[in-house]
Each structure stands twice: as C-alpha cells, then as structure tokens.
C-alpha cells in the first residue's frame, strides 16, 4: 500500500511507516532518554543530548518498483538542531544487496567490515557524478538545466534514487562526486558521515555547511575543481526560481 506526501510522485508505503515504528520502539527501549527525528513520524526531544535521525526506507520509489537501490539510514547526533548538530555515528543498510555501511566520528567508514577510502586524483572530466531530483515537476525542470550545464564537463551523470546510498557510493569509490538540493536531515545524516570518514569533503559552497539548500560530496581535490563549475549553474537555478 502506498500513499502520496508532498506530490503524487512523492510516496510513502506501509513498509516505511512500519519500519520506522519498529526502529523507534527498539531505540526507545534501548535508549529511553535519547531524542528521535524520523521521516514518517513526529520528532521527540530527549534529555541525553543525543538524537536518532532515521529514514526507514531511503529510496521508496526504488523499493516500490523492486529496484535494489534503497536502504535504511540511521544516525545518532549530538544536539537537536540540524544546522548545528554533530553526527556521532551512522549506518546505512541496503537489504537487497546485503551491504552495511557504517561510520563513527574519528573511527573511519566501513562496508561490511572493510575500510573505505574515497578515490583521489580523479580529473573532473573523468568524474562520475551522482545527483537527485525533486518530486515536483517544475523543480525537476530547473534541476535538469543544472545537469545540462554539467554533463559535457564530466564523465557522466547518475541518478540512482537514494541520497544515503549515493553518499555511501562516494565513500566506496562507486561515484566520484555527488550533489543534490532539497535533502532533509534524515536523507543525509548517516551517509554524509560515511563519506566524510572515508576522506570525502562534504559541504556546500565556500564554507557553508551541507543542508537542504545544497549538499556536495567528493574527494577534497575533486570538490575544489567541481565547486566553481557548479556555483554559476546554481546561481541560474536560483534566479529561475524567482521568476
């Protein structure tokens, strides 16, 4: 069973809700003083200073269609404001492939126990770039204009359909770069830490922190080459929103 959220294309399934309810109940039993911030239910503050950030199924459309690119994303953060919190640990599990990505602050990133390290030394013209699109058709058209400006300057573009797995793919060297606008905290909290702990730079433009306006992830050298290419394209994107 599936229902719509922000648009007819933005769906939530019974499995989304039931998975989040299960994770929430297990965390409440094990960590009763922690907060909870999930995609499918109301946020609950805690008293411990820690909050669990959960996306029960990241890549719901893939899940619904039987495409094996979806995952369960769980992170624990210090603080209760996404603009300032610090991610302590995170895990992204893709049940379809049996892949578990894990990371802890200062402890590195792993895939099924094997250490991950982001690829370095990749020139921009040979970079495989991942991105995602809004559920709203008008926004997708503007995002397509950004892709149009990029696709002749990189190896190719991939749209896999799960932000959490895209960020893990940067950590694993399956993508060289990833960028997206419109990500919610539960979409990227765990995956961003996996990428960072594998050596990726994760941020936005300049010294801006990643957030709903923009997230960029890639090896630091490639990020430095990519950011000045992306910035004017996003400037045009923002101008088109105002019209």
PDB file of C-alpha atoms in Angstrom:
ATOM      1  CA  UNK A   1       0.000   0.000   0.000  1.00  0.00           C
ATOM      2  CA  UNK A   2       1.351   3.438  -0.958  1.00  0.00           C
ATOM      3  CA  UNK A   3       0.163   6.987  -0.340  1.00  0.00           C
ATOM      4  CA  UNK A   4       1.325  10.400  -1.509  1.00  0.00           C
ATOM      5  CA  UNK A   5       3.148  13.006   0.573  1.00  0.00           C
ATOM      6  CA  UNK A   6       4.245  16.303  -0.987  1.00  0.00           C
ATOM      7  CA  UNK A   7       3.077  15.385  -4.507  1.00  0.00           C
ATOM      8  CA  UNK A   8       1.564  12.377  -6.341  1.00  0.00           C
ATOM      9  CA  UNK A   9       5.119  11.279  -7.194  1.00  0.00           C
ATOM     10  CA  UNK A  10       6.273  11.506  -3.549  1.00  0.00           C
ATOM     11  CA  UNK A  11       5.082   8.264  -1.998  1.00  0.00           C
ATOM     12  CA  UNK A  12       5.149   6.645   1.409  1.00  0.00           C
ATOM     13  CA  UNK A  13       4.429   2.955   1.825  1.00  0.00           C
ATOM     14  CA  UNK A  14       3.105   0.860   4.666  1.00  0.00           C
ATOM     15  CA  UNK A  15       6.626  -0.545   4.914  1.00  0.00           C
ATOM     16  CA  UNK A  16       8.055   2.974   5.517  1.00  0.00           C
ATOM     17  CA  UNK A  17       5.736   3.544   8.459  1.00  0.00           C
ATOM     18  CA  UNK A  18       6.078   0.090   9.959  1.00  0.00           C
ATOM     19  CA  UNK A  19       9.864   0.113   9.650  1.00  0.00           C
ATOM     20  CA  UNK A  20      10.124   3.484  11.365  1.00  0.00           C
ATOM     21  CA  UNK A  21       7.740   2.359  14.115  1.00  0.00           C
ATOM     22  CA  UNK A  22       9.896  -0.712  14.729  1.00  0.00           C
ATOM     23  CA  UNK A  23      13.166   1.258  14.805  1.00  0.00           C
ATOM     24  CA  UNK A  24      11.606   3.869  17.071  1.00  0.00           C
ATOM     25  CA  UNK A  25      10.338   1.238  19.505  1.00  0.00           C
ATOM     26  CA  UNK A  26      13.678  -0.572  19.656  1.00  0.00           C
ATOM     27  CA  UNK A  27      15.573   2.677  20.263  1.00  0.00           C
ATOM     28  CA  UNK A  28      13.106   3.799  22.917  1.00  0.00           C
ATOM     29  CA  UNK A  29      13.660   0.528  24.762  1.00  0.00           C
ATOM     30  CA  UNK A  30      17.460   0.632  24.494  1.00  0.00           C
ATOM     31  CA  UNK A  31      17.945   4.420  24.800  1.00  0.00           C
ATOM     32  CA  UNK A  32      14.885   5.893  26.554  1.00  0.00           C
ATOM     33  CA  UNK A  33      16.497   9.287  27.191  1.00  0.00           C
ATOM     34  CA  UNK A  34      17.513   9.983  23.609  1.00  0.00           C
ATOM     35  CA  UNK A  35      15.555  12.045  21.109  1.00  0.00           C
ATOM     36  CA  UNK A  36      14.112  10.735  17.854  1.00  0.00           C
ATOM     37  CA  UNK A  37      13.839  12.518  14.491  1.00  0.00           C
ATOM     38  CA  UNK A  38      12.375  10.392  11.698  1.00  0.00           C
ATOM     39  CA  UNK A  39      10.861  10.951   8.286  1.00  0.00           C
ATOM     40  CA  UNK A  40       7.478   9.377   8.925  1.00  0.00           C
ATOM     41  CA  UNK A  41       6.574  10.403  12.482  1.00  0.00           C
ATOM     42  CA  UNK A  42       6.692  13.349  14.853  1.00  0.00           C
ATOM     43  CA  UNK A  43      10.056  14.311  16.340  1.00  0.00           C
ATOM     44  CA  UNK A  44      10.506  13.624  20.030  1.00  0.00           C
ATOM     45  CA  UNK A  45      13.078  15.537  22.110  1.00  0.00           C
ATOM     46  CA  UNK A  46      15.276  13.723  24.613  1.00  0.00           C
ATOM     47  CA  UNK A  47      17.255  14.607  27.707  1.00  0.00           C
ATOM     48  CA  UNK A  48      20.577  12.892  26.939  1.00  0.00           C
ATOM     49  CA  UNK A  49      21.800  15.361  24.311  1.00  0.00           C
ATOM     50  CA  UNK A  50      21.648  12.645  21.641  1.00  0.00           C
ATOM     51  CA  UNK A  51      19.068  12.302  18.867  1.00  0.00           C
ATOM     52  CA  UNK A  52      18.494   9.415  16.468  1.00  0.00           C
ATOM     53  CA  UNK A  53      17.870  10.524  12.872  1.00  0.00           C
ATOM     54  CA  UNK A  54      16.085   7.845  10.853  1.00  0.00           C
ATOM     55  CA  UNK A  55      14.987   7.327   7.279  1.00  0.00           C
ATOM     56  CA  UNK A  56      13.227   3.945   7.367  1.00  0.00           C
ATOM     57  CA  UNK A  57      13.395   3.484   3.587  1.00  0.00           C
ATOM     58  CA  UNK A  58      15.555   5.901   1.626  1.00  0.00           C
ATOM     59  CA  UNK A  59      14.666   5.274  -1.995  1.00  0.00           C
ATOM     60  CA  UNK A  60      10.994   4.406  -1.521  1.00  0.00           C
ATOM     61  CA  UNK A  61      10.222   4.541  -5.258  1.00  0.00           C
ATOM     62  CA  UNK A  62      13.031   2.052  -5.918  1.00  0.00           C
ATOM     63  CA  UNK A  63      11.641  -0.150  -3.139  1.00  0.00           C
ATOM     64  CA  UNK A  64       8.141   0.034  -4.625  1.00  0.00           C
ATOM     65  CA  UNK A  65       9.384  -0.891  -8.110  1.00  0.00           C
ATOM     66  CA  UNK A  66      11.719  -3.658  -6.954  1.00  0.00           C
ATOM     67  CA  UNK A  67      14.899  -1.777  -7.887  1.00  0.00           C
ATOM     68  CA  UNK A  68      17.671  -2.933  -5.491  1.00  0.00           C
ATOM     69  CA  UNK A  69      18.886   0.572  -4.607  1.00  0.00           C
ATOM     70  CA  UNK A  70      17.207   1.525  -1.337  1.00  0.00           C
ATOM     71  CA  UNK A  71      18.333   1.490   2.241  1.00  0.00           C
ATOM     72  CA  UNK A  72      17.619   2.019   5.907  1.00  0.00           C
ATOM     73  CA  UNK A  73      19.526   5.056   7.195  1.00  0.00           C
ATOM     74  CA  UNK A  74      20.140   5.599  10.918  1.00  0.00           C
ATOM     75  CA  UNK A  75      22.399   8.213  12.519  1.00  0.00           C
ATOM     76  CA  UNK A  76      22.899   9.441  16.060  1.00  0.00           C
ATOM     77  CA  UNK A  77      23.731  13.116  16.505  1.00  0.00           C
ATOM     78  CA  UNK A  78      24.690  15.460  19.305  1.00  0.00           C
ATOM     79  CA  UNK A  79      22.323  18.425  19.546  1.00  0.00           C
ATOM     80  CA  UNK A  80      18.792  18.929  18.316  1.00  0.00           C
ATOM     81  CA  UNK A  81      19.214  21.485  15.514  1.00  0.00           C
ATOM     82  CA  UNK A  82      20.167  20.086  12.074  1.00  0.00           C
ATOM     83  CA  UNK A  83      22.002  23.335  11.290  1.00  0.00           C
ATOM     84  CA  UNK A  84      24.479  22.802  14.123  1.00  0.00           C
ATOM     85  CA  UNK A  85      24.349  19.186  15.242  1.00  0.00           C
ATOM     86  CA  UNK A  86      27.330  16.832  15.046  1.00  0.00           C
ATOM     87  CA  UNK A  87      26.864  13.300  13.763  1.00  0.00           C
ATOM     88  CA  UNK A  88      28.456  10.783  16.107  1.00  0.00           C
ATOM     89  CA  UNK A  89      27.777   7.563  14.224  1.00  0.00           C
ATOM     90  CA  UNK A  90      25.752   6.339  11.285  1.00  0.00           C
ATOM     91  CA  UNK A  91      24.743   3.239   9.382  1.00  0.00           C
ATOM     92  CA  UNK A  92      23.107   2.691   6.001  1.00  0.00           C
ATOM     93  CA  UNK A  93      21.914  -0.818   5.157  1.00  0.00           C
ATOM     94  CA  UNK A  94      20.875  -1.978   1.698  1.00  0.00           C
ATOM     95  CA  UNK A  95      18.930  -5.211   2.365  1.00  0.00           C
ATOM     96  CA  UNK A  96      18.614  -6.067  -1.319  1.00  0.00           C
ATOM     97  CA  UNK A  97      22.402  -6.373  -1.682  1.00  0.00           C
ATOM     98  CA  UNK A  98      23.279  -7.240   1.908  1.00  0.00           C
ATOM     99  CA  UNK A  99      25.541  -4.195   2.192  1.00  0.00           C
ATOM    100  CA  UNK A 100      26.024  -2.430   5.524  1.00  0.00           C
ATOM    101  CA  UNK A 101      27.858   0.895   5.505  1.00  0.00           C
ATOM    102  CA  UNK A 102      28.954   2.149   8.930  1.00  0.00           C
ATOM    103  CA  UNK A 103      30.895   5.104  10.265  1.00  0.00           C
ATOM    104  CA  UNK A 104      31.791   6.706  13.566  1.00  0.00           C
ATOM    105  CA  UNK A 105      33.276  10.131  14.146  1.00  0.00           C
ATOM    106  CA  UNK A 106      37.041   9.677  14.045  1.00  0.00           C
ATOM    107  CA  UNK A 107      36.677   5.924  13.533  1.00  0.00           C
ATOM    108  CA  UNK A 108      36.549   5.693   9.757  1.00  0.00           C
ATOM    109  CA  UNK A 109      33.991   4.192   7.386  1.00  0.00           C
ATOM    110  CA  UNK A 110      33.416   0.554   6.561  1.00  0.00           C
ATOM    111  CA  UNK A 111      31.434  -1.616   4.162  1.00  0.00           C
ATOM    112  CA  UNK A 112      30.618  -4.991   5.709  1.00  0.00           C
ATOM    113  CA  UNK A 113      33.638  -4.504   7.953  1.00  0.00           C
ATOM    114  CA  UNK A 114      36.134  -3.478   5.248  1.00  0.00           C
ATOM    115  CA  UNK A 115      37.615   0.018   5.480  1.00  0.00           C
ATOM    116  CA  UNK A 116      36.508   2.546   2.863  1.00  0.00           C
ATOM    117  CA  UNK A 117      38.644   5.263   1.289  1.00  0.00           C
ATOM    118  CA  UNK A 118      37.398   7.843  -1.197  1.00  0.00           C
ATOM    119  CA  UNK A 119      39.137   7.938  -4.578  1.00  0.00           C
ATOM    120  CA  UNK A 120      41.522  10.849  -5.108  1.00  0.00           C
ATOM    121  CA  UNK A 121      43.324  12.183  -8.164  1.00  0.00           C
ATOM    122  CA  UNK A 122      40.307  11.889 -10.474  1.00  0.00           C
ATOM    123  CA  UNK A 123      40.175  14.757 -13.009  1.00  0.00           C
ATOM    124  CA  UNK A 124      36.831  16.489 -13.313  1.00  0.00           C
ATOM    125  CA  UNK A 125      36.317  15.417 -16.924  1.00  0.00           C
ATOM    126  CA  UNK A 126      36.573  11.750 -15.823  1.00  0.00           C
ATOM    127  CA  UNK A 127      34.385  12.115 -12.733  1.00  0.00           C
ATOM    128  CA  UNK A 128      31.187  10.094 -12.416  1.00  0.00           C
ATOM    129  CA  UNK A 129      28.696  12.397 -10.704  1.00  0.00           C
ATOM    130  CA  UNK A 130      25.578  11.406  -8.797  1.00  0.00           C
ATOM    131  CA  UNK A 131      22.599  13.643  -8.153  1.00  0.00           C
ATOM    132  CA  UNK A 132      18.892  13.531  -7.364  1.00  0.00           C
ATOM    133  CA  UNK A 133      15.743  15.382  -8.329  1.00  0.00           C
ATOM    134  CA  UNK A 134      12.747  16.881  -6.609  1.00  0.00           C
ATOM    135  CA  UNK A 135       9.378  15.152  -6.605  1.00  0.00           C
ATOM    136  CA  UNK A 136       7.882  18.368  -8.015  1.00  0.00           C
ATOM    137  CA  UNK A 137       7.908  18.520 -11.809  1.00  0.00           C
ATOM    138  CA  UNK A 138       8.607  22.263 -12.067  1.00  0.00           C
ATOM    139  CA  UNK A 139      11.625  21.917  -9.779  1.00  0.00           C
ATOM    140  CA  UNK A 140      12.930  18.929 -11.753  1.00  0.00           C
ATOM    141  CA  UNK A 141      12.946  21.023 -14.916  1.00  0.00           C
ATOM    142  CA  UNK A 142      15.196  23.605 -13.233  1.00  0.00           C
ATOM    143  CA  UNK A 143      17.423  20.870 -11.848  1.00  0.00           C
ATOM    144  CA  UNK A 144      17.695  19.412 -15.354  1.00  0.00           C
ATOM    145  CA  UNK A 145      19.138  22.732 -16.509  1.00  0.00           C
ATOM    146  CA  UNK A 146      21.942  22.308 -13.975  1.00  0.00           C
ATOM    147  CA  UNK A 147      22.617  18.802 -15.312  1.00  0.00           C
ATOM    148  CA  UNK A 148      22.644  20.222 -18.848  1.00  0.00           C
ATOM    149  CA  UNK A 149      25.412  22.597 -17.811  1.00  0.00           C
ATOM    150  CA  UNK A 150      27.450  19.818 -16.195  1.00  0.00           C
ATOM    151  CA  UNK A 151      27.103  16.789 -18.403  1.00  0.00           C
ATOM    152  CA  UNK A 152      29.609  17.923 -21.034  1.00  0.00           C
ATOM    153  CA  UNK A 153      32.258  18.605 -18.368  1.00  0.00           C
ATOM    154  CA  UNK A 154      32.244  15.292 -16.500  1.00  0.00           C
ATOM    155  CA  UNK A 155      32.376  11.595 -17.398  1.00  0.00           C
ATOM    156  CA  UNK A 156      28.643  11.129 -16.877  1.00  0.00           C
ATOM    157  CA  UNK A 157      25.727  11.734 -14.505  1.00  0.00           C
ATOM    158  CA  UNK A 158      23.940   9.098 -12.434  1.00  0.00           C
ATOM    159  CA  UNK A 159      20.527   9.418 -10.736  1.00  0.00           C
ATOM    160  CA  UNK A 160      20.249   6.338  -8.531  1.00  0.00           C
ATOM    161  CA  UNK A 161      17.350   7.391  -6.323  1.00  0.00           C
ATOM    162  CA  UNK A 162      18.733   7.168  -2.772  1.00  0.00           C
ATOM    163  CA  UNK A 163      20.741  10.035  -1.295  1.00  0.00           C
ATOM    164  CA  UNK A 164      22.016   7.840   1.544  1.00  0.00           C
ATOM    165  CA  UNK A 165      23.365   5.240  -0.887  1.00  0.00           C
ATOM    166  CA  UNK A 166      24.783   7.929  -3.184  1.00  0.00           C
ATOM    167  CA  UNK A 167      26.835   9.323  -0.306  1.00  0.00           C
ATOM    168  CA  UNK A 168      27.991   5.818   0.606  1.00  0.00           C
ATOM    169  CA  UNK A 169      28.890   5.291  -3.052  1.00  0.00           C
ATOM    170  CA  UNK A 170      31.227   8.287  -2.887  1.00  0.00           C
ATOM    171  CA  UNK A 171      32.888   6.666   0.135  1.00  0.00           C
ATOM    172  CA  UNK A 172      33.190   3.357  -1.736  1.00  0.00           C
ATOM    173  CA  UNK A 173      34.515   4.898  -4.967  1.00  0.00           C
ATOM    174  CA  UNK A 174      31.422   3.984  -6.968  1.00  0.00           C
ATOM    175  CA  UNK A 175      30.746   7.683  -7.531  1.00  0.00           C
ATOM    176  CA  UNK A 176      33.402  10.372  -7.678  1.00  0.00           C
ATOM    177  CA  UNK A 177      31.103  13.267  -6.791  1.00  0.00           C
ATOM    178  CA  UNK A 178      27.589  13.761  -5.545  1.00  0.00           C
ATOM    179  CA  UNK A 179      25.453  16.881  -5.254  1.00  0.00           C
ATOM    180  CA  UNK A 180      21.799  17.499  -4.533  1.00  0.00           C
ATOM    181  CA  UNK A 181      19.445  20.233  -3.426  1.00  0.00           C
ATOM    182  CA  UNK A 182      16.457  19.654  -1.148  1.00  0.00           C
ATOM    183  CA  UNK A 183      17.789  16.900   1.117  1.00  0.00           C
ATOM    184  CA  UNK A 184      16.209  16.544   4.532  1.00  0.00           C
ATOM    185  CA  UNK A 185      18.321  15.677   7.585  1.00  0.00           C
ATOM    186  CA  UNK A 186      17.222  12.034   7.579  1.00  0.00           C
ATOM    187  CA  UNK A 187      18.241  11.708   3.925  1.00  0.00           C
ATOM    188  CA  UNK A 188      21.871  12.526   4.549  1.00  0.00           C
ATOM    189  CA  UNK A 189      22.855  12.393   8.249  1.00  0.00           C
ATOM    190  CA  UNK A 190      24.274   8.866   8.157  1.00  0.00           C
ATOM    191  CA  UNK A 191      25.529   8.895   4.564  1.00  0.00           C
ATOM    192  CA  UNK A 192      27.356  12.204   4.969  1.00  0.00           C
ATOM    193  CA  UNK A 193      29.325  10.787   7.897  1.00  0.00           C
ATOM    194  CA  UNK A 194      30.164   7.638   5.923  1.00  0.00           C
ATOM    195  CA  UNK A 195      31.521   9.847   3.121  1.00  0.00           C
ATOM    196  CA  UNK A 196      33.433  12.151   5.479  1.00  0.00           C
ATOM    197  CA  UNK A 197      35.036   9.322   7.399  1.00  0.00           C
ATOM    198  CA  UNK A 198      36.193   7.820   4.089  1.00  0.00           C
ATOM    199  CA  UNK A 199      38.048  11.055   3.364  1.00  0.00           C
ATOM    200  CA  UNK A 200      35.458  12.980   1.349  1.00  0.00           C
ATOM    201  CA  UNK A 201      34.757  16.654   1.780  1.00  0.00           C
ATOM    202  CA  UNK A 202      31.056  17.221   2.428  1.00  0.00           C
ATOM    203  CA  UNK A 203      29.642  20.729   2.357  1.00  0.00           C
ATOM    204  CA  UNK A 204      28.078  23.312   0.077  1.00  0.00           C
ATOM    205  CA  UNK A 205      29.551  26.495  -1.423  1.00  0.00           C
ATOM    206  CA  UNK A 206      32.515  28.109   0.281  1.00  0.00           C
ATOM    207  CA  UNK A 207      32.472  27.359   3.979  1.00  0.00           C
ATOM    208  CA  UNK A 208      28.745  26.650   4.017  1.00  0.00           C
ATOM    209  CA  UNK A 209      27.598  23.509   5.747  1.00  0.00           C
ATOM    210  CA  UNK A 210      25.612  20.951   3.803  1.00  0.00           C
ATOM    211  CA  UNK A 211      21.868  21.284   4.191  1.00  0.00           C
ATOM    212  CA  UNK A 212      18.563  21.490   2.396  1.00  0.00           C
ATOM    213  CA  UNK A 213      19.861  24.219   0.046  1.00  0.00           C
ATOM    214  CA  UNK A 214      22.753  22.108  -1.231  1.00  0.00           C
ATOM    215  CA  UNK A 215      24.998  19.178  -0.430  1.00  0.00           C
ATOM    216  CA  UNK A 216      28.213  18.396  -2.298  1.00  0.00           C
ATOM    217  CA  UNK A 217      30.438  15.392  -1.540  1.00  0.00           C
ATOM    218  CA  UNK A 218      33.671  14.229  -3.119  1.00  0.00           C
ATOM    219  CA  UNK A 219      37.385  13.861  -2.622  1.00  0.00           C
ATOM    220  CA  UNK A 220      38.787  17.238  -1.472  1.00  0.00           C
ATOM    221  CA  UNK A 221      40.792  17.797  -4.667  1.00  0.00           C
ATOM    222  CA  UNK A 222      37.852  16.996  -6.929  1.00  0.00           C
ATOM    223  CA  UNK A 223      35.437  19.010  -4.763  1.00  0.00           C
ATOM    224  CA  UNK A 224      37.715  22.038  -5.232  1.00  0.00           C
ATOM    225  CA  UNK A 225      37.529  21.656  -9.018  1.00  0.00           C
ATOM    226  CA  UNK A 226      33.792  20.969  -9.064  1.00  0.00           C
ATOM    227  CA  UNK A 227      32.511  23.748  -6.808  1.00  0.00           C
ATOM    228  CA  UNK A 228      33.397  26.697  -9.110  1.00  0.00           C
ATOM    229  CA  UNK A 229      31.764  24.855 -12.030  1.00  0.00           C
ATOM    230  CA  UNK A 230      28.571  24.161 -10.093  1.00  0.00           C
ATOM    231  CA  UNK A 231      28.249  27.598  -8.465  1.00  0.00           C
ATOM    232  CA  UNK A 232      27.213  29.612 -11.565  1.00  0.00           C
ATOM    233  CA  UNK A 233      24.808  26.873 -12.619  1.00  0.00           C
ATOM    234  CA  UNK A 234      23.119  27.067  -9.237  1.00  0.00           C
ATOM    235  CA  UNK A 235      23.058  30.849  -9.464  1.00  0.00           C
ATOM    236  CA  UNK A 236      20.998  30.466 -12.642  1.00  0.00           C
ATOM    237  CA  UNK A 237      18.882  27.835 -10.880  1.00  0.00           C
ATOM    238  CA  UNK A 238      18.090  30.251  -8.029  1.00  0.00           C
ATOM    239  CA  UNK A 239      17.302  33.044 -10.473  1.00  0.00           C
ATOM    240  CA  UNK A 240      14.849  30.786 -12.314  1.00  0.00           C
ATOM    241  CA  UNK A 241      13.059  30.079  -9.027  1.00  0.00           C
ATOM    242  CA  UNK A 242      12.464  33.784  -8.506  1.00  0.00           C
ATOM    243  CA  UNK A 243      10.854  34.264 -11.899  1.00  0.00           C
TER     244      UNK A 243
END
